[in-house]
CSV table of C-alpha atoms in Angstrom, one decimal:
chain,number,residue,atom,x,y,z
B,11,MET,CA,10.2,15.9,-68.0
B,12,ILE,CA,6.4,15.8,-68.0
B,13,CYS,CA,4.6,16.4,-71.3
B,14,VAL,CA,1.1,17.9,-71.1
B,15,ILE,CA,-1.2,17.3,-74.1
B,16,ILE,CA,-4.1,19.8,-74.6
B,17,PRO,CA,-6.5,19.2,-77.5
B,18,TYR,CA,-7.9,22.6,-78.4
B,19,TYR,CA,-11.1,23.8,-79.9
B,20,GLN,CA,-12.9,26.7,-78.3
B,21,ARG,CA,-15.2,29.6,-79.3
B,22,THR,CA,-14.6,31.8,-76.3
B,23,ALA,CA,-11.4,33.8,-75.7
B,24,GLY,CA,-9.5,33.2,-72.4
B,25,VAL,CA,-10.5,29.5,-71.9
B,26,LEU,CA,-7.2,28.1,-73.0
B,27,ALA,CA,-5.2,30.8,-71.2
B,28,ARG,CA,-7.0,29.9,-68.0
B,29,ALA,CA,-6.0,26.2,-68.4
B,30,LEU,CA,-2.4,27.1,-69.1
B,31,GLU,CA,-2.2,29.4,-66.1
B,32,SER,CA,-3.2,26.5,-63.9
B,33,VAL,CA,-0.2,24.6,-65.3
B,34,PHE,CA,2.1,27.5,-64.7
B,35,THR,CA,1.2,27.6,-61.0
B,36,GLN,CA,2.1,24.0,-60.3
B,37,ASP,CA,4.6,23.6,-57.4
B,38,LEU,CA,6.7,20.9,-59.1
B,39,ASP,CA,10.2,22.0,-60.0
B,40,GLU,CA,10.5,20.0,-63.2
B,41,GLN,CA,10.7,20.7,-66.9
B,42,VAL,CA,7.3,20.6,-68.5
B,43,LEU,CA,6.5,20.6,-72.2
B,44,ILE,CA,2.9,21.6,-73.1
B,45,LEU,CA,1.8,20.4,-76.5
B,46,ILE,CA,-1.3,22.2,-77.7
B,47,VAL,CA,-3.0,20.6,-80.7
B,48,ASP,CA,-5.1,23.3,-82.3
B,49,ASP,CA,-7.9,21.4,-84.0
B,50,ALA,CA,-8.9,24.3,-86.3
B,51,SER,CA,-10.3,26.2,-83.3
B,52,PRO,CA,-12.4,29.3,-84.0
B,53,ILE,CA,-10.3,31.1,-81.4
B,54,PRO,CA,-6.7,30.3,-82.5
B,55,ALA,CA,-4.3,28.9,-79.9
B,56,ALA,CA,-1.7,31.4,-80.9
B,57,SER,CA,-3.8,34.3,-79.8
B,58,GLU,CA,-4.4,32.7,-76.5
B,59,ILE,CA,-0.8,32.3,-75.6
B,60,ALA,CA,0.5,35.5,-77.1
B,61,ASN,CA,0.5,37.5,-73.9
B,62,LEU,CA,1.3,34.7,-71.5
B,63,ARG,CA,4.6,34.5,-69.6
B,64,PRO,CA,5.2,30.9,-68.6
B,65,PRO,CA,7.9,30.1,-66.0
B,66,ALA,CA,11.4,29.2,-67.4
B,67,ARG,CA,10.8,25.5,-66.7
B,68,ILE,CA,7.8,25.4,-69.0
B,69,ASP,CA,7.9,25.2,-72.8
B,70,ILE,CA,4.8,25.6,-75.0
B,71,ARG,CA,4.5,24.1,-78.5
B,72,VAL,CA,1.4,24.7,-80.7
B,73,VAL,CA,0.6,22.3,-83.5
B,74,SER,CA,-2.2,23.1,-85.9
B,75,GLN,CA,-4.3,20.6,-87.9
B,76,ALA,CA,-7.5,20.4,-89.8
B,77,ASN,CA,-10.5,19.7,-87.6
B,78,ALA,CA,-10.5,16.0,-86.8
B,79,GLY,CA,-12.0,15.7,-83.3
B,80,PRO,CA,-10.6,15.4,-79.8
B,81,GLY,CA,-9.4,11.8,-80.1
B,82,ALA,CA,-7.4,12.6,-83.3
B,83,ALA,CA,-6.0,15.8,-81.7
B,84,ARG,CA,-4.8,13.8,-78.7
B,85,ASN,CA,-3.2,11.2,-81.0
B,86,THR,CA,-1.3,13.9,-82.8
B,87,GLY,CA,0.0,15.1,-79.4
B,88,LEU,CA,0.9,11.5,-78.4
B,89,GLY,CA,2.9,11.2,-81.6
B,90,LEU,CA,5.0,14.3,-80.8
B,91,VAL,CA,6.0,13.4,-77.2
B,92,PRO,CA,9.8,13.6,-77.0
B,93,ALA,CA,11.8,10.7,-75.6
B,94,ALA,CA,12.9,12.8,-72.6
B,95,ALA,CA,9.3,13.0,-71.4
B,96,GLN,CA,8.5,9.8,-69.4
B,97,ILE,CA,5.2,11.1,-68.0
B,98,ILE,CA,2.3,12.2,-70.3
B,99,ALA,CA,-0.6,14.1,-68.6
B,100,PHE,CA,-3.8,15.1,-70.4
B,101,LEU,CA,-5.6,18.4,-69.8
B,102,ASP,CA,-8.7,19.5,-71.7
B,103,SER,CA,-8.6,23.2,-72.7
B,104,ASP,CA,-11.6,24.1,-70.6
B,105,ASP,CA,-10.4,22.5,-67.4
B,106,VAL,CA,-7.9,23.6,-64.7
B,107,TRP,CA,-5.5,21.9,-62.4
B,108,GLN,CA,-5.3,22.8,-58.7
B,109,PRO,CA,-1.9,23.5,-57.1
B,110,GLY,CA,-0.3,20.2,-56.2
B,111,HIS,CA,-1.7,18.2,-59.1
B,112,LEU,CA,1.7,17.5,-60.7
B,113,SER,CA,3.5,17.0,-57.5
B,114,ARG,CA,1.1,14.2,-56.4
B,115,LEU,CA,1.3,12.8,-59.9
B,116,ARG,CA,5.1,12.7,-59.7
B,117,LYS,CA,5.0,10.9,-56.3
B,118,ALA,CA,2.8,8.2,-57.8
B,119,PHE,CA,5.1,7.6,-60.8
B,120,ASP,CA,8.2,7.7,-58.6
B,121,GLN,CA,6.6,4.7,-56.7
B,122,GLY,CA,6.1,2.7,-59.9
B,123,ALA,CA,2.8,3.9,-61.3
B,124,ASP,CA,2.1,3.3,-65.1
B,125,LEU,CA,-1.3,5.0,-64.9
B,126,TYR,CA,-2.5,7.7,-62.6
B,127,LEU,CA,-5.8,9.3,-61.9
B,128,ALA,CA,-6.5,12.3,-59.7
B,129,ASN,CA,-9.8,13.1,-58.1
B,130,TRP,CA,-11.7,15.8,-59.9
B,131,GLU,CA,-14.7,18.0,-59.4
B,132,GLU,CA,-17.5,18.7,-61.8
B,133,MET,CA,-19.0,22.2,-62.1
B,134,SER,CA,-21.9,20.9,-60.0
B,135,GLY,CA,-19.4,20.2,-57.2
B,136,SER,CA,-19.8,16.4,-57.5
B,137,SER,CA,-17.4,13.7,-58.8
B,138,ILE,CA,-17.9,10.1,-60.0
B,139,LEU,CA,-14.7,9.2,-58.3
B,140,ASP,CA,-16.0,10.5,-54.9
B,141,SER,CA,-18.8,8.0,-55.0
B,142,LEU,CA,-16.4,5.2,-55.9
B,143,LEU,CA,-13.7,6.0,-53.4
B,144,PRO,CA,-14.9,3.6,-50.7
B,145,THR,CA,-15.0,0.7,-53.3
B,146,LEU,CA,-11.7,1.7,-54.9
B,147,ALA,CA,-10.0,2.2,-51.5
B,148,GLY,CA,-11.2,-1.2,-50.4
B,149,GLU,CA,-9.4,-2.7,-53.4
B,150,SER,CA,-6.3,-0.7,-52.9
B,151,ALA,CA,-3.3,-0.1,-50.6
B,152,ALA,CA,-2.6,3.5,-49.4
B,153,SER,CA,1.0,4.6,-49.9
B,154,PRO,CA,2.0,5.8,-47.4
B,155,PRO,CA,-0.7,4.4,-45.0
B,156,GLY,CA,-3.2,7.2,-44.2
B,157,GLY,CA,-2.2,9.3,-47.2
B,158,ASP,CA,-4.3,10.2,-50.3
B,159,LEU,CA,-2.3,8.1,-52.8
B,160,TYR,CA,-3.5,4.6,-53.4
B,161,ARG,CA,-2.2,1.7,-55.5
B,162,TYR,CA,-5.1,-0.3,-57.0
B,163,GLN,CA,-4.9,-4.1,-56.6
B,164,GLY,CA,-8.1,-5.2,-58.4
B,165,VAL,CA,-8.7,-5.9,-62.1
B,166,LEU,CA,-8.9,-2.5,-63.6
B,167,ALA,CA,-10.6,-3.4,-66.9
B,168,ASP,CA,-13.5,-5.0,-65.0
B,169,ARG,CA,-13.8,-2.1,-62.6
B,170,HIS,CA,-13.9,0.4,-65.4
B,171,LEU,CA,-16.6,-1.5,-67.2
B,172,ILE,CA,-18.7,-1.8,-64.1
B,173,GLN,CA,-18.6,1.9,-63.5
B,174,PRO,CA,-16.5,4.1,-65.9
B,175,PHE,CA,-14.7,6.6,-63.7
B,176,PHE,CA,-11.7,8.0,-65.7
B,177,TYR,CA,-11.6,11.7,-66.5
B,178,LEU,CA,-8.9,12.6,-69.1
B,179,SER,CA,-7.9,15.9,-67.5
B,180,ALA,CA,-7.1,13.9,-64.3
B,181,THR,CA,-5.3,11.1,-66.2
B,182,ALA,CA,-1.5,10.6,-66.7
B,183,ILE,CA,0.4,7.7,-68.2
B,184,ARG,CA,4.0,6.4,-68.2
B,185,ARG,CA,5.3,6.8,-71.8
B,186,ASP,CA,7.3,3.6,-71.9
B,187,SER,CA,4.5,1.3,-70.8
B,188,LEU,CA,1.4,3.0,-72.2
B,189,GLY,CA,2.5,5.6,-74.7
B,190,HIS,CA,1.7,3.3,-77.6
B,191,VAL,CA,-2.1,3.2,-76.8
B,192,ARG,CA,-4.1,5.5,-79.1
B,193,PHE,CA,-7.6,7.0,-79.2
B,194,ASP,CA,-10.1,5.7,-81.7
B,195,ALA,CA,-10.3,8.9,-83.9
B,196,ALA,CA,-13.5,7.7,-85.6
B,197,LEU,CA,-15.4,8.2,-82.3
B,198,ARG,CA,-15.7,12.0,-82.6
B,199,HIS,CA,-19.0,12.4,-80.7
B,200,ALA,CA,-18.8,10.1,-77.7
B,201,GLY,CA,-17.0,7.1,-76.3
B,202,GLU,CA,-13.4,7.9,-77.3
B,203,ASP,CA,-12.3,8.6,-73.7
B,204,PHE,CA,-14.2,5.6,-72.3
B,205,LEU,CA,-12.6,3.3,-74.8
B,206,TYR,CA,-9.1,4.8,-74.4
B,207,ALA,CA,-9.3,4.3,-70.6
B,208,PHE,CA,-10.4,0.7,-71.2
B,209,GLU,CA,-7.5,0.0,-73.5
B,210,LEU,CA,-5.1,1.4,-70.9
B,211,ALA,CA,-6.8,-0.8,-68.3
B,212,LYS,CA,-6.5,-3.9,-70.5
B,213,ALA,CA,-2.7,-3.5,-70.4
B,214,ARG,CA,-2.9,-4.3,-66.7
B,215,PRO,CA,-0.8,-1.3,-65.6
B,216,SER,CA,0.3,-0.4,-62.1
B,217,PHE,CA,-2.6,2.0,-61.4
B,218,TRP,CA,-2.5,4.6,-58.8
B,219,PHE,CA,-5.0,7.2,-57.8
B,220,SER,CA,-5.4,10.1,-55.4
B,221,SER,CA,-8.4,10.9,-53.3
B,222,ALA,CA,-7.4,14.6,-53.3
B,223,VAL,CA,-9.3,16.9,-55.7
B,224,THR,CA,-6.7,18.5,-57.9
B,225,VAL,CA,-8.7,18.9,-61.2
B,226,LEU,CA,-11.7,21.1,-61.8
B,227,SER,CA,-14.1,20.8,-64.7
B,228,ARG,CA,-14.9,24.2,-66.2
B,229,GLU,CA,-17.1,25.7,-68.9
B,230,GLY,CA,-16.1,25.6,-72.5
B,231,VAL,CA,-17.0,23.9,-75.8
B,232,ASN,CA,-18.4,20.5,-74.8
B,233,ILE,CA,-19.8,18.2,-77.4
B,234,TYR,CA,-21.7,16.2,-74.7
B,235,ARG,CA,-23.4,19.0,-72.7
B,236,SER,CA,-24.6,20.9,-75.8
B,237,VAL,CA,-26.4,17.9,-77.5
B,238,ARG,CA,-30.2,18.1,-77.7
B,239,TRP,CA,-32.4,15.0,-77.5
B,240,GLY,CA,-33.8,13.7,-80.9
B,241,THR,CA,-31.3,15.6,-83.0
B,242,GLU,CA,-28.7,14.3,-85.5
B,243,ALA,CA,-26.0,15.1,-82.9
B,244,SER,CA,-27.7,13.0,-80.4
B,245,PHE,CA,-27.8,10.0,-82.8
B,246,ARG,CA,-24.2,10.5,-83.6
B,247,GLY,CA,-23.3,10.4,-79.9
B,248,LEU,CA,-25.4,7.3,-79.4
B,249,HIS,CA,-23.7,5.6,-82.3
B,250,ASP,CA,-20.2,6.2,-81.0
B,251,ALA,CA,-21.2,5.3,-77.4
B,252,ILE,CA,-22.7,2.0,-78.6
B,253,VAL,CA,-19.7,1.2,-80.8
B,254,SER,CA,-17.2,1.9,-78.0
B,255,LEU,CA,-19.1,-0.2,-75.5
B,256,ARG,CA,-19.6,-3.1,-77.8
B,257,GLN,CA,-15.9,-3.1,-78.6
B,258,ALA,CA,-15.1,-3.3,-74.8
B,259,LEU,CA,-17.7,-6.0,-74.2
B,260,GLY,CA,-16.0,-8.1,-76.9
B,261,THR,CA,-12.9,-8.4,-74.9
B,262,ARG,CA,-12.1,-11.9,-73.7
B,263,GLY,CA,-11.5,-12.7,-70.0
B,264,LEU,CA,-13.8,-10.1,-68.5
B,265,ALA,CA,-15.6,-11.1,-65.3
B,266,ALA,CA,-19.3,-12.0,-65.5
B,267,VAL,CA,-20.3,-9.1,-63.2
B,268,SER,CA,-18.6,-6.5,-65.5
B,269,LEU,CA,-20.1,-8.1,-68.6
B,270,GLN,CA,-23.6,-7.9,-67.0
B,271,SER,CA,-23.0,-4.2,-66.0
B,272,GLY,CA,-21.8,-3.3,-69.5
B,273,GLY,CA,-24.8,-5.2,-71.0
B,274,ARG,CA,-27.2,-3.2,-68.9
B,275,GLN,CA,-25.6,0.0,-70.1
B,276,LEU,CA,-25.9,-1.2,-73.7
B,277,GLN,CA,-29.6,-1.8,-73.1
B,278,ILE,CA,-29.9,1.8,-71.8
B,279,TYR,CA,-28.3,3.2,-74.9
B,280,ARG,CA,-30.6,1.0,-77.1
B,281,THR,CA,-33.7,2.1,-75.3
B,282,ASP,CA,-32.7,5.7,-75.6
B,283,PHE,CA,-32.0,5.3,-79.3
B,284,LEU,CA,-35.4,3.7,-79.9
B,285,LEU,CA,-37.3,6.3,-78.0
B,286,GLN,CA,-35.6,9.1,-79.9
B,287,ALA,CA,-36.1,7.3,-83.3
B,288,LEU,CA,-39.9,6.8,-82.6
B,289,HIS,CA,-40.2,10.4,-81.5
B,290,CYS,CA,-38.6,11.6,-84.8
B,291,LEU,CA,-41.0,9.3,-86.8
B,292,ARG,CA,-44.0,10.8,-85.0
B,293,GLN,CA,-42.6,14.3,-85.6
B,294,GLY,CA,-41.8,13.7,-89.3
B,295,LYS,CA,-38.1,14.5,-88.7
B,296,THR,CA,-36.3,12.6,-91.5
B,297,ALA,CA,-32.7,14.1,-91.2
B,298,PRO,CA,-32.0,12.6,-87.8
B,299,LEU,CA,-33.3,9.2,-88.9
B,300,ARG,CA,-30.7,9.1,-91.7
B,301,ILE,CA,-28.1,9.2,-89.0
B,302,ALA,CA,-30.1,6.7,-86.9
B,303,LEU,CA,-29.7,4.1,-89.6
B,304,ARG,CA,-26.0,4.1,-88.8
B,305,VAL,CA,-26.8,3.0,-85.3
B,306,VAL,CA,-28.9,0.1,-86.5
B,307,LEU,CA,-26.1,-1.0,-88.9
B,308,ALA,CA,-23.5,-0.8,-86.1
B,309,ASP,CA,-25.8,-2.6,-83.6
B,310,PRO,CA,-28.5,-4.7,-85.2
B,311,GLY,CA,-29.5,-6.0,-81.8
B,312,VAL,CA,-31.2,-2.7,-81.1
B,313,LEU,CA,-34.1,-3.8,-83.2
B,314,LEU,CA,-34.8,-6.8,-80.9
B,315,MET,CA,-35.9,-4.3,-78.3
B,316,LEU,CA,-38.3,-2.4,-80.6
B,317,PRO,CA,-41.4,-4.5,-79.7
B,318,ALA,CA,-40.9,-4.0,-75.9
B,319,VAL,CA,-40.2,-0.3,-76.2
B,320,SER,CA,-43.1,0.3,-78.5
B,321,PHE,CA,-45.4,-1.7,-76.2
B,322,ASP,CA,-44.3,0.3,-73.2
B,323,LEU,CA,-44.9,3.6,-75.0
B,324,LEU,CA,-48.4,2.4,-76.0
B,325,ARG,CA,-49.1,1.3,-72.4
B,326,ARG,CA,-48.1,4.8,-71.1
B,327,ALA,CA,-50.3,6.5,-73.7
B,328,VAL,CA,-53.3,4.4,-72.7
B,329,HIS,CA,-52.7,5.1,-69.0
B,330,ARG,CA,-52.5,8.9,-69.7
B,331,SER,CA,-55.7,8.9,-71.7
B,332,ALA,CA,-57.5,7.0,-69.0
B,333,ALA,CA,-56.3,9.3,-66.2
């Protein structure tokens, strides 16, 4: 049995139904349990599935909870996976699977995978995994040779820190080896998927991936795309992104190159934070700054960059006035 966990919170009717239909059309002849965790969605999950007719091999279970964020919703689902389900696949309610997704996934697990990642396509038509495929393939063995399934042979935690490339709707895990790993539910605004993938990688699983695109990112409620610069939501996202990255960087045994890469990303987050905070100060926006204080408390090192960022802003202002 394969268990599919879908955290659900949408404001538009039909989004969840579209995702479920993509599960129904999979060509794998195996029992599938879909666990939908309704995170107090404005459009209830029950109304989305009322008129659906899943195949006989697919069961759907809806669990409702008070709004707690995507990480907590996935944790609820992980806690409800039955013992009969040895494979757990994630699917966001606004994404869809292409035909062949579950059959490729099953082939990887039959060959010993603990962790699987499919290739996926953003709405723009691009994929982070596409750009990484030459590097990943060079650190992997194709199985069978010439096919689209690969067994990774590098150090996954280091690779993920150098360039995060996991996408949850394309991710599946073996229950016995990785089913105990949980999301940090406190990271409601960013970083929970990055940190979850890093915790999976730390367990040194047998990691397999496919170069075939079988997952499509689609439009829906997205806490990342809808955030505007210089707002409370932006500072909340930066807080969670910094907390998750600092936690990963604190892991012992990481390679120097991955620590350097993660450190550069942390500097990017810090610079972005300071630019937004200085902008809010100039604009007299006090509400976002109250949230910004949480970032400083979580990462006091951000203040060490204040002189350099302030000087750079001053230099640019002088240059513009002289032009």
